[in-house]
mmCIF file of C-alpha atoms (C1' of nucleotides) in Angstrom:
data_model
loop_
_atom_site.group_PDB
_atom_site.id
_atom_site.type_symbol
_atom_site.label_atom_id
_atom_site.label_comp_id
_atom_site.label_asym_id
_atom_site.label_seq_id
_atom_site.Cartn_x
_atom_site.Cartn_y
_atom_site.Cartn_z
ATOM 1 C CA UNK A 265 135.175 202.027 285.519
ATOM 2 C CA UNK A 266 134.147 203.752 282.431
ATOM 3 C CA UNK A 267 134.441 202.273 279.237
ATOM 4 C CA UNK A 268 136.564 203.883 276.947
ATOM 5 C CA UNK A 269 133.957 205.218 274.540
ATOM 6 C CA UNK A 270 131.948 206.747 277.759
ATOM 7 C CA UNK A 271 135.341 208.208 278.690
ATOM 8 C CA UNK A 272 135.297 209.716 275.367
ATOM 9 C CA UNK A 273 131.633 211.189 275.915
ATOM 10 C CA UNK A 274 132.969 212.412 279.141
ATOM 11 C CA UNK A 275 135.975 214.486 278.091
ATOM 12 C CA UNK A 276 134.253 216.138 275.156
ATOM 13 C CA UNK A 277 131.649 217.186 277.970
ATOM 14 C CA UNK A 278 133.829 218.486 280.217
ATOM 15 C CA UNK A 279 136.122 220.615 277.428
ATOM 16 C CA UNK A 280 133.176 222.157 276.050
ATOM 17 C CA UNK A 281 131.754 223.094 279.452
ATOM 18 C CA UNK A 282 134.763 225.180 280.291
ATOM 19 C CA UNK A 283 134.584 226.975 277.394
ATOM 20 C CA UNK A 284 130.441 227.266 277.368
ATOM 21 C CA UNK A 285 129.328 227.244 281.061
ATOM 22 C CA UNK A 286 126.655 230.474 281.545
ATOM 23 C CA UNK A 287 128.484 232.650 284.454
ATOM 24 C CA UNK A 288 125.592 231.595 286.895
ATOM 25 C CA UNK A 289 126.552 233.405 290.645
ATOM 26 C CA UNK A 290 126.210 230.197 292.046
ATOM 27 C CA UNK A 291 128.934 228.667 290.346
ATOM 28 C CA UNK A 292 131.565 231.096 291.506
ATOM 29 C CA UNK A 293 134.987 229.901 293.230
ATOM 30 C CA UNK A 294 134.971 229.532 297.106
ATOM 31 C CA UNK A 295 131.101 229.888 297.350
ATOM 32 C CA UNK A 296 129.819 228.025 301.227
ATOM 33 C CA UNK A 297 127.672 224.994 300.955
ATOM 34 C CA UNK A 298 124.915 227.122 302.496
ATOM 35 C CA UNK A 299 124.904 229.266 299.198
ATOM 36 C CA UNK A 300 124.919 226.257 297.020
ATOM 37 C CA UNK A 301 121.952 223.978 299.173
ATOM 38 C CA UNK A 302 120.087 227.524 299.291
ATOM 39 C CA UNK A 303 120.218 227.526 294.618
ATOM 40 C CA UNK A 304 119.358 223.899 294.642
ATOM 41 C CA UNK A 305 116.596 224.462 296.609
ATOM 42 C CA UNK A 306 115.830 227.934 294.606
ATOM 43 C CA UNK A 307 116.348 225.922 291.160
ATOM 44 C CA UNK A 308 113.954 223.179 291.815
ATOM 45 C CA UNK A 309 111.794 222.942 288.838
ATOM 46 C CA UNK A 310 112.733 226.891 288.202
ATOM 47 C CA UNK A 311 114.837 227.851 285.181
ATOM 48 C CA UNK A 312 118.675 228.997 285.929
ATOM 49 C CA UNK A 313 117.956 232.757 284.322
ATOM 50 C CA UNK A 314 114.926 233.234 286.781
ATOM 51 C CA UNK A 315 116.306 232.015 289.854
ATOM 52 C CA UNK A 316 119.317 234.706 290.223
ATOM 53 C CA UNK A 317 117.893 237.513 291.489
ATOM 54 C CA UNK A 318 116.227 235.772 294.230
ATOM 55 C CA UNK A 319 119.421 233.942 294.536
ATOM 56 C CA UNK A 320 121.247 237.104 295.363
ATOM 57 C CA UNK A 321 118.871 239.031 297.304
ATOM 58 C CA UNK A 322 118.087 236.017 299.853
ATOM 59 C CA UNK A 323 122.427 235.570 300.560
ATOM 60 C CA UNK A 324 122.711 238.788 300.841
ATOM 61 C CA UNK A 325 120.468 238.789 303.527
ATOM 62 C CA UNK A 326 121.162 235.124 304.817
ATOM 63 C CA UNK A 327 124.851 234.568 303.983
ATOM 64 C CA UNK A 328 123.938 231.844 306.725
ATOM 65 C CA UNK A 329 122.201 228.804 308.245
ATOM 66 C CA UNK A 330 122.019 230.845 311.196
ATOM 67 C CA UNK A 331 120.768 234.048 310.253
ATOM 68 C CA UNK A 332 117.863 232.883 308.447
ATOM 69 C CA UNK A 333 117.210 230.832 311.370
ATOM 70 C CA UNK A 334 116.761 233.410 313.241
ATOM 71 C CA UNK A 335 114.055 234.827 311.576
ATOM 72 C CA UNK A 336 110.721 233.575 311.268
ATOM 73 C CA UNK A 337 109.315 231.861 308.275
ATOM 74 C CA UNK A 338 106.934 234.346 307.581
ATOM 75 C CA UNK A 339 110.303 236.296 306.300
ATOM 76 C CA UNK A 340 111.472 233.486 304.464
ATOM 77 C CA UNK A 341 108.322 233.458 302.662
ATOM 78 C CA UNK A 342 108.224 237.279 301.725
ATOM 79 C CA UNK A 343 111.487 236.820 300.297
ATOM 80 C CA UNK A 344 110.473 234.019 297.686
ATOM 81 C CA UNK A 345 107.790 236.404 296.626
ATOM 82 C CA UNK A 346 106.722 234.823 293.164
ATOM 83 C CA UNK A 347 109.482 232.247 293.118
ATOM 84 C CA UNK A 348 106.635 229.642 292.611
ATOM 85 C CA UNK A 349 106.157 226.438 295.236
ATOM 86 C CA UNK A 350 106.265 228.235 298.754
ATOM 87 C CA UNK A 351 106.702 224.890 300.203
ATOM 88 C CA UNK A 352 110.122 225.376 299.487
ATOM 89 C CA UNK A 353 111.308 228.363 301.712
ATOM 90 C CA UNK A 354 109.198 226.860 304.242
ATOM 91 C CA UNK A 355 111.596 223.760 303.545
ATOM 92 C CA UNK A 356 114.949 226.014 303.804
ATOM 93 C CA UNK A 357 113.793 227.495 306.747
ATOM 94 C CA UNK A 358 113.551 224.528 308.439
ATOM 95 C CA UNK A 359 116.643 222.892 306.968
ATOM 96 C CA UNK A 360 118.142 226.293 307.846
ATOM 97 C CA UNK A 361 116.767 225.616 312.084
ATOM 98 C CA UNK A 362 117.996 221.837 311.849
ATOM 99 C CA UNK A 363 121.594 223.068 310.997
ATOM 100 C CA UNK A 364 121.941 224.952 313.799
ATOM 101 C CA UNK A 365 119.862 222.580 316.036
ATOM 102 C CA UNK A 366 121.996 219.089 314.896
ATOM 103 C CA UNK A 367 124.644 219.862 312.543
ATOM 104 C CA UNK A 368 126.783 222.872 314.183
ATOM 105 C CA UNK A 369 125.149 225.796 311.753
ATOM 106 C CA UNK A 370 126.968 224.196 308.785
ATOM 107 C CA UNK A 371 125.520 221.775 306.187
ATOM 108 C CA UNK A 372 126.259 218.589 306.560
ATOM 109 C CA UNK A 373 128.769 216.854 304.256
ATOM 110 C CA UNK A 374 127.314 213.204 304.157
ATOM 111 C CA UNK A 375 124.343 212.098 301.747
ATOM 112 C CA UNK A 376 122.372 210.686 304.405
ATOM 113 C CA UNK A 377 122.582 213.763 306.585
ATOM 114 C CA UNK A 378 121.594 215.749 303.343
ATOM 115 C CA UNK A 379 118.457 213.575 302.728
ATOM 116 C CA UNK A 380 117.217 213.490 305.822
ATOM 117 C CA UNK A 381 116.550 217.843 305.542
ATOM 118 C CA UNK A 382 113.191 218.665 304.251
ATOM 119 C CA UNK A 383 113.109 219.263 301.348
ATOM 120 C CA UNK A 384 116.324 217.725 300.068
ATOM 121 C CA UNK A 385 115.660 214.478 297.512
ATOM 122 C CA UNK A 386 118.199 212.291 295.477
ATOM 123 C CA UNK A 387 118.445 215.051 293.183
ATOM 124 C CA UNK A 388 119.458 217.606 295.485
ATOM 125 C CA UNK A 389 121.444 215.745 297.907
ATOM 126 C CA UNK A 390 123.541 215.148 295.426
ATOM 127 C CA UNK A 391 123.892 218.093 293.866
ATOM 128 C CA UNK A 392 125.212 219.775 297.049
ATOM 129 C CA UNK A 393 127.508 216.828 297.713
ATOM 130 C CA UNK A 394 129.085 216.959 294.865
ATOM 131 C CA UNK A 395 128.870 220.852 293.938
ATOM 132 C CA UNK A 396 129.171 222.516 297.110
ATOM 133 C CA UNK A 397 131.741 219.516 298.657
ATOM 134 C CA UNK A 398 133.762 218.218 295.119
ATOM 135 C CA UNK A 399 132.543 214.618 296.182
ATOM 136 C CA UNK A 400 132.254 212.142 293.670
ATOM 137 C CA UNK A 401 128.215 211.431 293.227
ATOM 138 C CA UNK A 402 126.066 211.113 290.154
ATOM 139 C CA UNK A 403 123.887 214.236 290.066
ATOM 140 C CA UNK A 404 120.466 213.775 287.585
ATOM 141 C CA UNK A 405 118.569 216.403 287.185
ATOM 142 C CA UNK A 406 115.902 216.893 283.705
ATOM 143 C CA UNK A 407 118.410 217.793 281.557
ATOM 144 C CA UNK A 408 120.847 215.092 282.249
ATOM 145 C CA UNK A 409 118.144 212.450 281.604
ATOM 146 C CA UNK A 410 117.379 214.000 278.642
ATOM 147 C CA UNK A 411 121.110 214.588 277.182
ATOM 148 C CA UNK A 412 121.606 210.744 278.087
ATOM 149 C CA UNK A 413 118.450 209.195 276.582
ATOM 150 C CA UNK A 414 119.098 211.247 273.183
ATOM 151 C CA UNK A 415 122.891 210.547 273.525
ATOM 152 C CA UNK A 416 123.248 206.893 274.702
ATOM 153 C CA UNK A 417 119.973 205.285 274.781
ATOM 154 C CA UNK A 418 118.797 206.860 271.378
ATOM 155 C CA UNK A 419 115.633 208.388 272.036
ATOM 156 C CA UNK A 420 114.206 211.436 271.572
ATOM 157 C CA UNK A 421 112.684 211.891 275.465
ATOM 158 C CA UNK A 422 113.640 210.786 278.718
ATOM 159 C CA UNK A 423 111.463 208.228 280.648
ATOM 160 C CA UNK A 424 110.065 209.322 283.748
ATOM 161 C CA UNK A 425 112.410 210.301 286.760
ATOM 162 C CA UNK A 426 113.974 207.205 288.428
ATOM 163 C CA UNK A 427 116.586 207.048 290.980
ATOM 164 C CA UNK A 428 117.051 203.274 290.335
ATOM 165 C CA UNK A 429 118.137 203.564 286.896
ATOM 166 C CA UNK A 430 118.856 207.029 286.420
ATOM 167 C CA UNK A 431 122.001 207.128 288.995
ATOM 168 C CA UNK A 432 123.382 203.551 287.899
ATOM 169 C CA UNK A 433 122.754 204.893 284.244
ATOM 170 C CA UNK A 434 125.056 208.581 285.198
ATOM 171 C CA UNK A 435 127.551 206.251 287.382
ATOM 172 C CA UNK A 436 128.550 204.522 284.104
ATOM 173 C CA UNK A 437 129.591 208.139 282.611
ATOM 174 C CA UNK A 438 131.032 209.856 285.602
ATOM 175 C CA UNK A 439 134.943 209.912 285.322
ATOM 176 C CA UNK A 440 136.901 208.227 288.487
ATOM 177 C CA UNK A 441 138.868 212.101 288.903
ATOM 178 C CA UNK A 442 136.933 214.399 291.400
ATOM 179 C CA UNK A 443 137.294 217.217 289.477
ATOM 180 C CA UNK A 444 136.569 215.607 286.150
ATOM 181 C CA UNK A 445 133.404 213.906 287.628
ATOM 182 C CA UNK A 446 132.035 217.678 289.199
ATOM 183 C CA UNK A 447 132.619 219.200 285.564
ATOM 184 C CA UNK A 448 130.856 216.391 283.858
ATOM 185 C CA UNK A 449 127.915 216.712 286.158
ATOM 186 C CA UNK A 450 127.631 220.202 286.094
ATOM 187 C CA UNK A 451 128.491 220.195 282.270
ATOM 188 C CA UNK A 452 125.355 217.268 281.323
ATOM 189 C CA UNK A 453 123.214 219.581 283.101
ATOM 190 C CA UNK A 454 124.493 222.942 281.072
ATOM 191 C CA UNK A 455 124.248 220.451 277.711
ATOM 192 C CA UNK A 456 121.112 219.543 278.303
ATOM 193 C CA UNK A 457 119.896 223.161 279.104
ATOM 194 C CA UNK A 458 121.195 225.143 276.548
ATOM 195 C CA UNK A 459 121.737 222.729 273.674
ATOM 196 C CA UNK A 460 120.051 219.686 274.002
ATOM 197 C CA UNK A 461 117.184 221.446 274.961
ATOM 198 C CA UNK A 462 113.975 219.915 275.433
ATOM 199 C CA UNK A 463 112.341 221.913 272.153
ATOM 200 C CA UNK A 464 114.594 222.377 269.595
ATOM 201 C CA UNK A 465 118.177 221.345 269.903
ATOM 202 C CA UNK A 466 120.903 222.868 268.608
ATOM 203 C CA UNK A 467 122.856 219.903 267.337
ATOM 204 C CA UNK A 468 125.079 222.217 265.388
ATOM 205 C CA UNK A 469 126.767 223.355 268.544
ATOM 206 C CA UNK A 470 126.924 219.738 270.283
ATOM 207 C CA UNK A 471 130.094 218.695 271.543
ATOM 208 C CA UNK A 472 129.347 215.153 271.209
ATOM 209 C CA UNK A 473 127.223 215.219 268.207
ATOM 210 C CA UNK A 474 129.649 212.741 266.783
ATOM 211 C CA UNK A 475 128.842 210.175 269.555
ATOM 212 C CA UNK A 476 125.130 210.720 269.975
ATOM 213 C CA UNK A 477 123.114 207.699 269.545
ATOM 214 C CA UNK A 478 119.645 209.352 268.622
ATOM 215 C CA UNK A 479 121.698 211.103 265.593
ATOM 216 C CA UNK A 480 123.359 208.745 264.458
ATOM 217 C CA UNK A 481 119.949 207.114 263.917
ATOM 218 C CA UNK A 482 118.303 209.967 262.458
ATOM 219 C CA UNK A 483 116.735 211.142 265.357
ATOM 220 C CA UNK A 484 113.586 208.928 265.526
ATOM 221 C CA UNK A 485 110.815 210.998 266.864
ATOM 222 C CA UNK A 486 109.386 209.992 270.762
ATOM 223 C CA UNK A 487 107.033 206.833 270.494
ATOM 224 C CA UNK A 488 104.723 205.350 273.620
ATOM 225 C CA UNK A 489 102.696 207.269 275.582
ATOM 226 C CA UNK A 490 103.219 210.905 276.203
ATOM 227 C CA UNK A 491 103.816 212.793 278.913
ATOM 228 C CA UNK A 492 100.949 213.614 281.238
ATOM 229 C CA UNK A 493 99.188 216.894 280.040
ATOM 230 C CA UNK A 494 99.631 219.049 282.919
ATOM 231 C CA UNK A 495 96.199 220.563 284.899
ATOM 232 C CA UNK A 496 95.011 223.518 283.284
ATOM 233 C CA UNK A 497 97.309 226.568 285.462
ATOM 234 C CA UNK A 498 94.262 228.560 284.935
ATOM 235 C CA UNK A 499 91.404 228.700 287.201
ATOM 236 C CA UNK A 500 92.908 225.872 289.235
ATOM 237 C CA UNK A 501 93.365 226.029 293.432
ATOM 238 C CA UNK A 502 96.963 226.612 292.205
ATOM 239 C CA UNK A 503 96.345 229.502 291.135
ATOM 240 C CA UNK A 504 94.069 230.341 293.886
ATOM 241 C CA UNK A 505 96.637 229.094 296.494
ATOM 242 C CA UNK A 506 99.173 232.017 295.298
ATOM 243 C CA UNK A 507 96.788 234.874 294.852
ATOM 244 C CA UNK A 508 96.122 234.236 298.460
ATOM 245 C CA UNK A 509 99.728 233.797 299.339
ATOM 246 C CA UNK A 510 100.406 237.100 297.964
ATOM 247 C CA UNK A 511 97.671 238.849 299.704
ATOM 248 C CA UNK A 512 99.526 237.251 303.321
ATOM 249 C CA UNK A 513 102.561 237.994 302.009
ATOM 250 C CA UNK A 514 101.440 242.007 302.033
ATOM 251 C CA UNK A 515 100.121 241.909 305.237
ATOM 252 C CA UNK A 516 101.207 242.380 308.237
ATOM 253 C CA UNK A 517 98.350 241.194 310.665
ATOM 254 C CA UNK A 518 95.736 238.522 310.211
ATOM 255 C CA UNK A 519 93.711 238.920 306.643
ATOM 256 C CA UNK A 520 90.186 238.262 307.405
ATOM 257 C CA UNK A 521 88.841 235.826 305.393
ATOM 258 C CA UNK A 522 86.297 237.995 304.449
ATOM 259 C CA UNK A 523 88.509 240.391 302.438
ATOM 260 C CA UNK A 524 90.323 237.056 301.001
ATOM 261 C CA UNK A 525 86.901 236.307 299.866
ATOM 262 C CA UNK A 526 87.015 238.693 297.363
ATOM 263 C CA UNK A 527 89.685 236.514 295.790
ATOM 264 C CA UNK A 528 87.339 233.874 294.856
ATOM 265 C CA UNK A 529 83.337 233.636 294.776
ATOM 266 C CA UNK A 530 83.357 229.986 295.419
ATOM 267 C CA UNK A 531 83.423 230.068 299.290
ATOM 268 C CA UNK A 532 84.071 226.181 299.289
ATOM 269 C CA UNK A 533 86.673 226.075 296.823
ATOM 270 C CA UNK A 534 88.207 229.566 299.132
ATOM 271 C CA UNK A 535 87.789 227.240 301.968
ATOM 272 C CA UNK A 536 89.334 224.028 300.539
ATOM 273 C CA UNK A 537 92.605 226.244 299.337
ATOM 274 C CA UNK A 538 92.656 228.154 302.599
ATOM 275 C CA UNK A 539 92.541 224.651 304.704
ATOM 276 C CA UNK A 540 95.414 222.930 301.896
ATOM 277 C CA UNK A 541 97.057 226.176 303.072
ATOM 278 C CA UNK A 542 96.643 225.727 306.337
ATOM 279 C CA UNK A 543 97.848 222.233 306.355
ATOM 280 C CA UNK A 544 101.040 222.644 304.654
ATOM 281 C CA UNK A 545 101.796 225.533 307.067
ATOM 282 C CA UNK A 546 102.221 227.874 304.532
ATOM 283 C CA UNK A 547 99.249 229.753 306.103
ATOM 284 C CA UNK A 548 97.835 229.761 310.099
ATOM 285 C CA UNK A 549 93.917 230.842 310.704
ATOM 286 C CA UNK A 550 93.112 232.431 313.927
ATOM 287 C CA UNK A 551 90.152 233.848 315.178
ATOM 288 C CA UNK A 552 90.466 237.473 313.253
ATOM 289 C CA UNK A 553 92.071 235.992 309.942
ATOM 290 C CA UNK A 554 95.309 234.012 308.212
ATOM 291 C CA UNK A 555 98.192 235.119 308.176
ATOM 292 C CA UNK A 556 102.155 233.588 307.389
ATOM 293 C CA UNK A 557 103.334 231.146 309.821
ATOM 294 C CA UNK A 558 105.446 232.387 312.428
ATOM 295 C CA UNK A 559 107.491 229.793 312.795
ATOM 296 C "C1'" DA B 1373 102.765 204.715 290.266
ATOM 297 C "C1'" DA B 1374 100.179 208.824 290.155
ATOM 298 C "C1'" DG B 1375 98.888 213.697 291.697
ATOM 299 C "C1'" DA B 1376 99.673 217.975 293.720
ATOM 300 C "C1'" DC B 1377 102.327 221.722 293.857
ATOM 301 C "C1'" DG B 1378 103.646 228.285 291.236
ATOM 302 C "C1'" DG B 1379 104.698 231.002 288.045
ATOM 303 C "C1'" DG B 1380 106.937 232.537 284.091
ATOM 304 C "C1'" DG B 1381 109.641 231.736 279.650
ATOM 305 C "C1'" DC B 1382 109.317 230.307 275.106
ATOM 306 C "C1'" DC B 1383 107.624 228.764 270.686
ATOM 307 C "C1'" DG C 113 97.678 227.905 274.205
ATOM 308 C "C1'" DG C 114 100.482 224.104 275.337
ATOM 309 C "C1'" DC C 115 104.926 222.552 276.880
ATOM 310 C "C1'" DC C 116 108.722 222.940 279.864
ATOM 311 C "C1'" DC C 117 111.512 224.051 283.861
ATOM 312 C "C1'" DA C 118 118.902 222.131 288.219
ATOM 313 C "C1'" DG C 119 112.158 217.956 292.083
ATOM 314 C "C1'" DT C 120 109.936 216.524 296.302
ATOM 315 C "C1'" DC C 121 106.344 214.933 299.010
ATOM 316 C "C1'" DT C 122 102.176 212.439 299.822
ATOM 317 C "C1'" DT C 123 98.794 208.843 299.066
#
DNA sequence: AAGACGGGGCC
DNA sequence: GGCCCAGTCTT
């Protein structure tokens, strides 16, 4: 059970939400659990505002498990164009084939089900249990961590992602009601996003500025190590890895690799991104060129 | 526990 | 330019 100050935190969460909540498609009434696992899997480590016209482009054309089953992934990776991590569609493809193969065409309602999909981790899993089915799970995403280390814990940045503490750590918030435990999840996340932003936070605006622990003690900057600089974007087989993806993408038969050579002077770094291609499936060689997986 | 994995938004 | 983003998988 909650303890009444947490229900407190809760409540104001929830209020503001209703009043503040960005009119993301995703969120609409009545939406199918397909539409909802297909924008978790779309908003992995992808802002909101980005994500929604891919969102409504790929359920207009897959409103279901079973119709994007039925095509082959090479589609499903066409449609996530620049989306960023082809892995993925890849992943929702699959997840898409295992509905229909195990679960009836429909996604499952269970968290073990949901975790066992490609693709589908303790963040996501919960996400659809408890946005697409109303069940009662903590759902921790980056902005959640981030609302609750400022607001309870009383520092300025979240510690690394971790399941063991970060779900007991929501649990303790989450209100008993259904309802009022699916608004305060989706309303942390929305806090975290557009107000306790990572940058510059707009306090002013904070629903439960009055209650938040790195406030009240003067907002002590981060201490202890930073954050892992992340690998220069440019220049790196990242960045190789999606010019060639877009060159598949275009094609419709095999890309010799002498025409993806012009993508890259280095034949052995070509060859080491076309291989890590090749092994994630994202790519298949033949004799007369790559080209998207079929299936 | 640490790295790899896209691409774009934002300061 | 560097940091960040509704994470997950692999080693």
């Amino acid at each position: 059970m909650p303890r009444p100050r947490d229900d407190d935190f809760a409540t104001r969460v929830v209020a503001w939400f209703a009043g503040a909540a960005r009119p993301l498609p995703w969120r609409a009434a009545d939406l199918s659990p397909w539409a909802v696992l297909v924008s978790e899997f779309m908003l992995q480590q992808t802002q909101a505002a980005r994500v929604v016209p891919f969102w409504e482009r790929w359920m207009a054309r897959w409103p279901t498990p079973a119709a994007l089953a039925s095509e082959p992934a090479a589609e499903a990776l066409r449609a996530w164009d620049r989306l960023g991590y082809p892995r993925r569609a890849l992943w929702l493809h699959a997840a898409a084939t295992e509905l229909v193969e195990r679960h009836g065409g429909e996604v499952p309602r269970g968290l073990d089900a949901l975790l066992a999909l490609k693709g589908v981790g303790p963040y996501t899993a919960r996400a659809v249990a408890a946005f697409a089915f109303g069940d009662r799970h903590p759902v921790v995403d980056t902005n959640t961590r981030r609302v609750i280390a400022r607001a309870i814990d009383g520092v300025a940045v979240a510690a690394p992602p971790s399941a063991a503490r970060d779900l007991p750590a929501m649990e303790r918030l989450l209100p008993a009601d259904r309802e009022a435990a699916h608004a305060f999840n989706a309303g942390a996340m929305e806090l975290g996003a557009t107000v306790c932003t990572a940058r510059t936070p707009r306090c002013d605006e904070c629903p439960v500025a009055a209650l938040c622990a790195w406030r009240a003690a003067g907002y002590p900057p981060h201490e202890g190590p930073r954050r892992r600089t992340q690998a220069r974007f440019e220049g790196s087989d990242r960045q190789l890895r999606g010019r060639v993806m877009r060159e598949l993408r275009a094609a419709h038969t095999p890309v010799p690799r002498g025409e993806l050579a012009a993508l890259e002077p280095d034949e052995t770094r070509l060859d080491r991104v076309l291989a890590s291609l090749v092994a994630d499936g994202l790519a298949v060689g033949a004799v007369d060129g790559y080209a998207l997986p079929h299936n």
